[in-house]
Structure formats: structure tokens, C-alpha cells
Amino acid sequence: MKLPMSWLNDYTDVSGISPKEYAHVMTMTGSKVEGVESMGAEINKVVCGKVLECEPHPDSDHLSVCKVDAGTGEVLQIVCGAPNVKAGIIVPTALHGSTLPGGVKIKKGKLRGVVSNGMLCSHDELGLTAADLGYEPEYGILILPEDTPVGKDIKEVFGLNEDVVEFEITSNRPDCFSVIGLARETAASFKRPFAVKKPCFTEAGGDIHELIDIQVQNKEKCLRYTSKMVRNVKIGPSPEWMVRRLKACGVRSINNIVDITNYVLLEYGQPMHAFDLRDLAGGKIVVRSAHPGEIIKTLDETDRKLTPDDLVIADGEKAVAVAGVMGGFNSEVKPDTQTVVFESATFDGTSVRKTAQRIGLRTEASSRYEKGLDVYNTLPAVERACQLVEELGCGEIVGGTIDIFGNRKEKTTLALRPEKINAFLGTDISKEQMIEILRTLEFEVDEAAMTITAPTFRPDIECEADISEEIARFYGYDLIPTTLLSGETTIGIKNKEQQAEDRLSSVMLSQGFNEICTYTFTSPSVFDKLNIPSDSDMRNVVKIRNPLGEDTSVMRTTTLGSMLETLSRNLNFSNKSAKLFEIGRIYIPREGELPEEPEILTLGMYGDSFDFYDIKGACEAVISEMHVKDVSYEQCTDNPTFHPGRCACITAGDRQIGVVGQLHPSVAANYDIDVPVYAAQIELEGLMAAAESTVKYKQLPKFPAVTRDIAMLVDVQVPVAALEGIITAAGGKLMESVQLFDVYEGKQIPEGKKSVAYSVVFRAADRSLTNDEVNVIFDKMLKNLEKEAGAQLR
Amino acid sequence: MKEKIQRIKELVEENLRGASDLEALENIRIKFLGKKGELTAVLKGMGALPAEERPVIGAMANEVRAFLEREIDGKKEELSAKLREAKLKREVIDVTMPGRVQETGKLHPLTSVMNSVKDIFLGMGFQIADGPEVEYDYYNFEALNIPPDHPARDSQDTFYINDNVVLRSQTSPMQIRVMEKQKPPIRIIAPGMVYRSDAVDATHSPVFHQIEGLVVDKGITMADLKGTLEMFIKSLYGSETKVRFRPHHFQFTEPSAEVDVSCFVCGGEGCRVCKGEGWIEILGCGMVHPKVLSNCGIDPEEYSGFAFGLGLERIAMRKYDIDDLRLFYENDLRFLKQF
């Protein structure tokens, strides 16, 4: 809401308050000031001057030497270069030491040897546009009307000496969307007087009741309908002061009657509408629900289809306005309008809001109505409009008022408990001060019963906390003390999952992986890009009904898409290699309840001649950090996203907790990645479930170990995990560890075979092992390897 | 015999003077003191001496041997020291050459800042709560005193899944979830992702992070709210930071406030960053609305509380001087590696 400070003076007194102080104090009492625009702030010492004489410059063919009376008590000699300068005109005159927009400073000087004591200005030099003037001025200096007083400050002439304050009004304060509402807050904030005078005007006779019939059929949605009539209307332009105020508030002047309704809207916060009586068929206004499918052409010349949930203002035949939203095209005020019917009504906020949403039309009026307007404001507002009609001389007020109430709401009365309020705020404000603050804000206070009744323009006051806020903001938020929490002590500690996540992150960091953060919604096309079959469960997604675009229209069921997008982007940024991880959610729809949102650790990498074992190693580091036992990696050939020969399922116990592998080249290509790219996903819940939560110290060995190496030839297809299984099974309790140290194919190895070598460590906790003891086990290992894996020992 | 021994002593001394490396020194030792050395040879001839001279000569020979051994050792030490010195000189390297880095990864800047915020509140006895991002309208709005068709819904352009389910537009639904589950005293923060249908630009993102805070207990006051948040802000931004609580409106708190801190750039004088105001808004807060408490089965006559919510991106942008929010979600390594 924009508000010229001078308008406030009609209701309170803001003299002597600088815009900066005003902004600060209002902000601290809850009316947040977004900024103050000082119109014409840069213009200083520019006055109206009369050109008394105008002679050509002796030394120039286009300059003139003028004698100017600028009301300074002496005649000023000013050199002017404008072609339209002549004796007798009144023009803006920048005196010696004056300033103009853009930081221009005007000083005494000589122009081609002739003294010039200032400058005669064009509209452009004053920062005025044709729109400001209301006409296109001729080229040259700005010629002012002949009756403009000499010496008058140019800012006064053009209404430029105005500070316009822009407020951020919160949705709970519809009353503050008005000059009067803000004047009331201003008065309370600065402890200045505040008064709204009852508008006075003379009625010219006649009776509105005989000229129009108004009925309110829907009393739930129309809470009050107040109307007055103006006849012998003379449509024309509004006076300059009104145009200026409207303009400062960002409202364009249309004609006197429309301007009056807008002026009252700004001043009283009450939307108004002016109908041309000629257009109301049957001389009737009926406030009713729209007929199913009823169509109205609104002021913006658009046909709107309505439903019975929409409230309309109708005449004897048809809808002439969508109640609280916009008037109809057919009944607006026209240049030859004779009789005007003013509507000043209150409609149910929710109903207006729904209608505005339904027909996709948010207007100044609807955005006010939906916040809940004061039913007691309709009459003063329409009377103010009549007063303005009289003041502007643009019509005669017909006698009588039509004023129909719909369903009335009770006023809110609440107990005032100062001790409770102080206990709530942590303050020590006296009862008297509380009462004073509330009365300033027009609350009725019953000191005997210790109750308050909120004014009808404050629909936001519903409970004690609301009263506390009123008191707090005028007592001063900054005066409320600052204390630390007392009471029962609570422990600030992360839970197990949160601690585990921290550990996961730090393992990833130590492995050189950088954390990323990605959008959790994605495009449905991601599944095709990942080669996910059309019947996959992963395609069952949580869909956003009103997405920003197709690209962000579904919640992801896999994190791989976002990871690959990020890797691709990095490749595109010429980052030679990347190791990335993310701990993020996926969203799995569930019938009849909210989706499941499991957290997934996702790893991704490319570059630096990384291969499968680099990313697998990173997974192993994570799993080892969590002390997960019984982990296995099994070849997975049927995950269509991954390379069929380079992908493993990660299993802990009998639960699959993840997948790791090289992305299928076609998937990589779908993401414009032309290098080998690797990724892994580990489901956190599965990982945590398999994690060993208690870690116990094992005695360091007291007795020496015996190490034996095994080297063998096996078929290429035999996975080393199978060999390890055989070794471990045979090793029994005395085997401490088995370590793969070489795998080799090629020269000196027969075709179809590979050489595999292990180092096996044996140890007993309670004695030194003898060679014989070890030999027995070792021989069994070798035998089993030969038998079960067809190994040829070397 | 005496002369021979004396002569050997002199010879050794002379040879030692000329010895320039450890090998020469060892040769001298072997030549004179070794098993087949000259002094040993002399001593072997002792048998030929008269019995009374043997102890005298023997003592002398031992004395000379000990003396010579000391001399040789001394010389050896001297030569070793020289060698060491020379070796050290040879081993000089250019220490200004870069070190070999075992590259570690970096936390995302949002996580780093989130961690600092968490740490401060953990230190104040808060726990961390977590909840769904796909949320019921009831938790996101209704239970927070924002009924259907309330104008306050306008300020949060919400993504809908269906009539009853939304992508949470704020972390505030966690207030309700925590209060439904837990009895006071409650002190929690609830960080997480939130969603609003804002088009992406330098200062807007349809996905961003908030941190919600909630304290409910007997006797919680607005002064406690001010004290707690002031402590948090000063821990985060430094003790010289000025904090301003300014009345505002939120449907689920009453009284409500927005909190400004003195501008990081100008310190309060007014500059371009703070749009001349000298203050920068960093969070919204207020006393939990009695209706919200009641909605969760907590009696507002007995208990009171405060809640607050802050935007993580905004804090991180200020902290690191990041001027474009999109960088957080672009995840360019050249960006990520800076933190």
C-alpha cells in the first residue's frame, strides 16, 4: 500500500516527523515500511518566474538574455537557449544554488560573456513527463499557466513535495489497507491525535427508494449492502489534488465519479462501485447467487461463466457485477451518465476469494474483501463519496439511503488479564498502560468487568494472544527483556540415525567424494533415460498436480537421474573428473497414506581412469564404517540401467541394500556422458539395520601368525568370491584372514584361465601354531579348491 | 721395544693426519691395530723380553693401543660429521614445491551451514526432528491455523499432490507432528527441504531448506523467545551483531515477529546490500498460537511456547557472499570445492 504522507494529515498530524523516523517507528509498531519515495526530492530552489524582457544575446544567434521576476525581490538576468522563450511567459526558474534531478547543480555564471543568474527549465529538466503534465508540451522551456503565482515553489505547483510511504500490509490487517487505518496506527505510534469526521453533504431531495428497488437474497454472502444515488451527474475530469493523490497511490485518474470511488477505496478501505441507473433493467438491484452457467461480460470486456457458488449483483434481468470482484461491462459509468447508483457493500471474504480464484480474476476489491472487511464501514464510505460529489460539484445527492444488513456477526469480547499477559510476554507492563494502548486502538475497555471489545474493523482479534500482541507492539518489542530458557533441562543430542548419517558423510569426504544437493522432483522422462522398463514399479510416482513444468512434475523414485544430471553438467563444465555423493530422499507412493520417503546414499564418479573397483571400494569403506557384517556383492546382469557385466547387488544378510556398477553406455549417452561413468546407491535404512551398533575391543594377538600363500589357475568365469568362500569355509577358527593379492590373465596363462593368488593368515589366540596344525588346514583348503572350483595349484 | 712402540704411535698419528675418508681410517686401524697389525706383531714379540720388563712394556703397549683407538675414533667421528654435513647439503630440496595432497571431498555449503545451526541449537538442549516432505494439507496449513481458502495461503504458492496432500511449503508442519507425539518440555529444531512454486532465478528456487524451531513448556515467554534467538544469532554471526525484533504476522504464532540483524556489509549505516535500511531480515518467529497448541492437545492455559523458522539458503548466501541461489543446486565442482 502506497501512502502520501500529506494525506495522513487529514486524520492525524505527522508534522515534524521526518520520513526516515516515520518509517522506523511505523515498522517497529508493526506496519512494515518497505521504502519512502520522496517525489521531487532532488529538486530544490526552483520557483515560478515571469520573463519580463527577452533580448537576443549579443554574441550568439540562438541564446536570449532574459530579465526574470522570480519573486526574489530583484530582477534576475538569465541567459536562455530555448526557442520558445519570450517576454510575458511564466516558466520554472532554477535559481543560483538550486538542484535538479540527476544531481544537476545550477550556479551563477557567464554564457558567452553575459552573466546568467540561473536557468529557465524544460519539463524534462524537472524530471516531468507528458503523462505528469497531462499534455505534450512544446519543445523548449515549460510554459506554465498565466495565473501561476510568481515565486511559488515548482514542487508545490506539480505536487512534487510529497513523501510517499510504501507499506507491507499483512493479511490479518485489512483495516490498514486504507489511509484512515494507517492514520490510526500512525497516531497510536506517535501519540498524536486521531479523528475521522462524519462526512457532511446536502441532499437535494427525492427518495432513492422510489427510484430503485434493492433486494439482498443471499444474506450469508452479502453481509451488508448500502447504496446512495446521485443525479444530474456531470462526468468530467477530477480536480488536480485528487488526481495527484490517486497517482501517488498508483491509481490512474479516469473521471470524477470513478475517481471518487477509487479515492474512497484508498481512504476508507471500502471498495465501491458506481452503476449507471439507465443500465439497471427494471430499476432493480438483486444480490443473488449466479444461475448455473450464467455469463457476464466484466469491465475488462471478458465473458465470465459463473456457478451458483458465485455471488452476483443483478438487475431485473441479468448479472451486472460479480460481487466483490468486478463490475459488468454493460453498466459502467459513461460520459453521458445522468444518474449514478453507488454500491458500498460487504461480502463474505471466503466467497469472494473462491469466486476470484474460480474465474481467475484478482482485483483490488477482491483482495480486500477476502481478508474480511468491516460491515460498519459501508455507510461512512458511501457518505464520504457523496461528500466528494458535492465538493467536486459533479452531481446532486438524492435523498435517503438504502442499507440492508445480511447475517450479522457478534462483536468479539474478551477478558483482559494483565498478569497473564505479562506472564506470557515476560514483561511488567502496568494495567493502566495496557488499557491506554488498547483504547488508543479503539478497543472498548470495561474496567469493572476487565473485558475488552475489539473494534469491528479488527477481525484479527480473537483471543488473548491477539491482545498481547497489540500491547507488545505499542509497548515496544525492543523493550521486552531477553531471557534464557529456564525449566526442565533437555539434552541436545543427535539420535542414532543422525549420528550415523554424519559418519557416512565423513567417510565419503575422506574418500574424496564431494557432497551435492539436488532437486527432488524430476521429469517423468527420467525413467526412459535410465532404461527403466515400462512396467517397473519405479514408474509409479507421486505426481505434482500444479508443477512448474514437465521437467519438475514428479517426485523422484530414484536418485540416479539427479546424480547423472549433475555428473553430466560437471563434464560439460570441463571438470576432468568428479566424485560426488548425495544423501537424499526418494518418494514411494503408498495406498491410502503418505508416500514413503527413504533416504538414499548415492555415489557417482567419472574420469581419472576410475574403474568399477574404485566405486566399489568407496561402498566398502562406507559399509565397513558402519560395521556391517555379512555383506556380499553379487553379479547383477539384469539391471537395465547398468552395464550388464559390471554391476553388483549389495546384500547385507538376506536384504538387498544397494547396487553399484558402471552405467550402461546407452544410459550414459542419454545424459550426454561419453566417458565411463560409475554410480552406486545404498539405502540408508537397510544399511543401518545391518549395522553393528555395539563395537567391542578384540584383544591384540599375543602369539605369532603363520602366513601361507596360495596361487592357482582357475577358469576365468569363476568369481574370486567363490574361491574366498571355499578358503574361508576350510579355514575354520584358526584362519585369521584371507587376502587376495594377485589376479592375472595373459602371457604364460592358458587361454580361458586366470591366475589367482591369496595370502592366508592363521593364528590361535592362546598358543603358537605348529606347522603341522597349519598344514592340516591348508591342505584341506587346497583340496577343496581343486575339487570345488577346479583350481590347478601352482 | 719401547722405541718400536713409540715409533708405531708416531706413525699412526702421522697417518691419521693424512686420512681423508673412513676407508683410509679403517686401513690404518687394520694396519697398526688389527690382528695382523704392527702393534699386535710387536706385542707378540713380548715373549722374548725379560720377565721384569714385560709388565712395563705391556702396560705401555696397552696405553698406546688405547690412545690410538681413541685417536682413530675421534678421527672417525670427525670424518662422519663431515660426511653427514655433506650428505645433508646434497639433500637440500625446494620446499616451495607443492605438497602431495590426498584429496578429500567437501561438504555441500548448505550442509556446512546447516551443521553450524544444528550445533548451536544442540548446545542449547534442542533435539533434531525429521518428517515427511510430502505432507497432508492438515499439517502444512489447517493445524497451523490456516484454514482452507484463507488468504494467508497466498503467500506460499503451494504444490499440490491432491486436495489433501501437498509438498510442504514450510517446515512448520513439524511443529504439529512433534507436539502430537511428544509432551512438553519440547525443544526441537526441524531442518529440511520445502517446496514453493516459484520459478527459478537468482533469489528463488522451487526447492529450498528451512529450519523450524519449537519450544513448548510451562511459563515460556516472549522474552525467552527473544533471548534464545538473540543467542543463536550472535553465535552464528558474532557477538557484535545487533538484533531487532519487529512485529509481523504469521497465522500460527501470536504475537509474531520478524527478526532483522544489522547489515553485515555496512553494520547498520545503510548500503546497497540492505537497501539502505541497515537491517537484513533473517527469520520469522512468534509465540505459538493458542489454537495451534489446542489442535495438538496441549492446553494453552497451562503451556506456552515459541516457534521460529529460518531459510538456510539465505543464511548460506550471506555467509559466503554467494549472489546466485542456483549455484547451490547446480553442483559445479568448481563451486563445491571452494568451501
CSV table of N, CA and C in Angstrom, one decimal, chain A residues 84-86 88-92 121-123 135 137-146 148 158:
chain,number,residue,atom,x,y,z
A,84,ASN,N,11.5,28.8,-27.6
A,84,ASN,CA,10.1,29.3,-27.3
A,84,ASN,C,10.1,30.3,-26.1
A,85,VAL,N,11.3,30.8,-25.7
A,85,VAL,CA,11.2,31.8,-24.7
A,85,VAL,C,10.8,33.2,-25.3
A,86,LYS,N,10.0,33.9,-24.5
A,86,LYS,CA,9.5,35.2,-24.9
A,86,LYS,C,9.1,36.0,-23.7
A,88,GLY,N,6.8,37.8,-21.0
A,88,GLY,CA,5.4,37.6,-20.6
A,88,GLY,C,5.0,36.2,-20.1
A,89,ILE,N,5.9,35.2,-20.4
A,89,ILE,CA,5.5,33.9,-20.0
A,89,ILE,C,6.0,33.6,-18.6
A,90,ILE,N,5.3,32.6,-18.0
A,90,ILE,CA,5.8,32.2,-16.6
A,90,ILE,C,6.4,30.8,-16.8
A,91,VAL,N,7.6,30.7,-16.3
A,91,VAL,CA,8.4,29.4,-16.5
A,91,VAL,C,9.1,29.0,-15.2
A,92,PRO,N,9.4,27.7,-15.1
A,92,PRO,CA,10.2,27.2,-14.0
A,92,PRO,C,11.6,27.8,-14.0
A,121,CYS,N,13.8,26.3,-17.1
A,121,CYS,CA,13.8,24.8,-17.2
A,121,CYS,C,12.8,24.3,-18.2
A,122,SER,N,13.1,23.2,-18.8
A,122,SER,CA,12.1,22.5,-19.6
A,122,SER,C,11.5,21.4,-18.6
A,123,HIS,N,10.4,20.8,-19.1
A,123,HIS,CA,9.8,19.8,-18.2
A,123,HIS,C,10.7,18.6,-18.0
A,135,TYR,N,-0.4,16.6,-20.9
A,135,TYR,CA,-0.4,17.0,-22.3
A,135,TYR,C,1.0,17.0,-22.8
A,137,PRO,N,4.0,18.8,-24.0
A,137,PRO,CA,4.5,20.2,-24.0
A,137,PRO,C,5.3,20.5,-25.3
A,138,GLU,N,5.3,21.8,-25.7
A,138,GLU,CA,6.1,22.1,-26.9
A,138,GLU,C,7.6,22.0,-26.6
A,139,TYR,N,8.4,21.9,-27.6
A,139,TYR,CA,9.9,21.8,-27.4
A,139,TYR,C,10.4,23.1,-26.8
A,140,GLY,N,11.2,23.0,-25.8
A,140,GLY,CA,11.8,24.2,-25.2
A,140,GLY,C,11.5,24.2,-23.7
A,141,ILE,N,11.4,25.5,-23.2
A,141,ILE,CA,11.2,25.6,-21.8
A,141,ILE,C,9.7,25.3,-21.5
A,142,LEU,N,9.4,24.9,-20.3
A,142,LEU,CA,8.0,24.6,-19.9
A,142,LEU,C,7.2,25.9,-19.6
A,143,ILE,N,6.2,26.2,-20.4
A,143,ILE,CA,5.4,27.4,-20.2
A,143,ILE,C,4.3,27.1,-19.3
A,144,LEU,N,4.2,27.8,-18.1
A,144,LEU,CA,3.2,27.5,-17.1
A,144,LEU,C,2.0,28.4,-17.4
A,145,PRO,N,0.8,27.9,-16.8
A,145,PRO,CA,-0.4,28.8,-17.0
A,145,PRO,C,-0.2,30.2,-16.5
A,146,GLU,N,-0.9,31.1,-17.2
A,146,GLU,CA,-0.6,32.6,-16.9
A,146,GLU,C,-0.9,33.0,-15.4
A,148,THR,N,-0.2,31.3,-12.8
A,148,THR,CA,0.6,30.7,-11.8
A,148,THR,C,1.3,31.8,-11.0
A,158,PHE,N,3.5,21.3,-9.0
A,158,PHE,CA,3.3,19.9,-9.5
A,158,PHE,C,3.1,18.9,-8.5
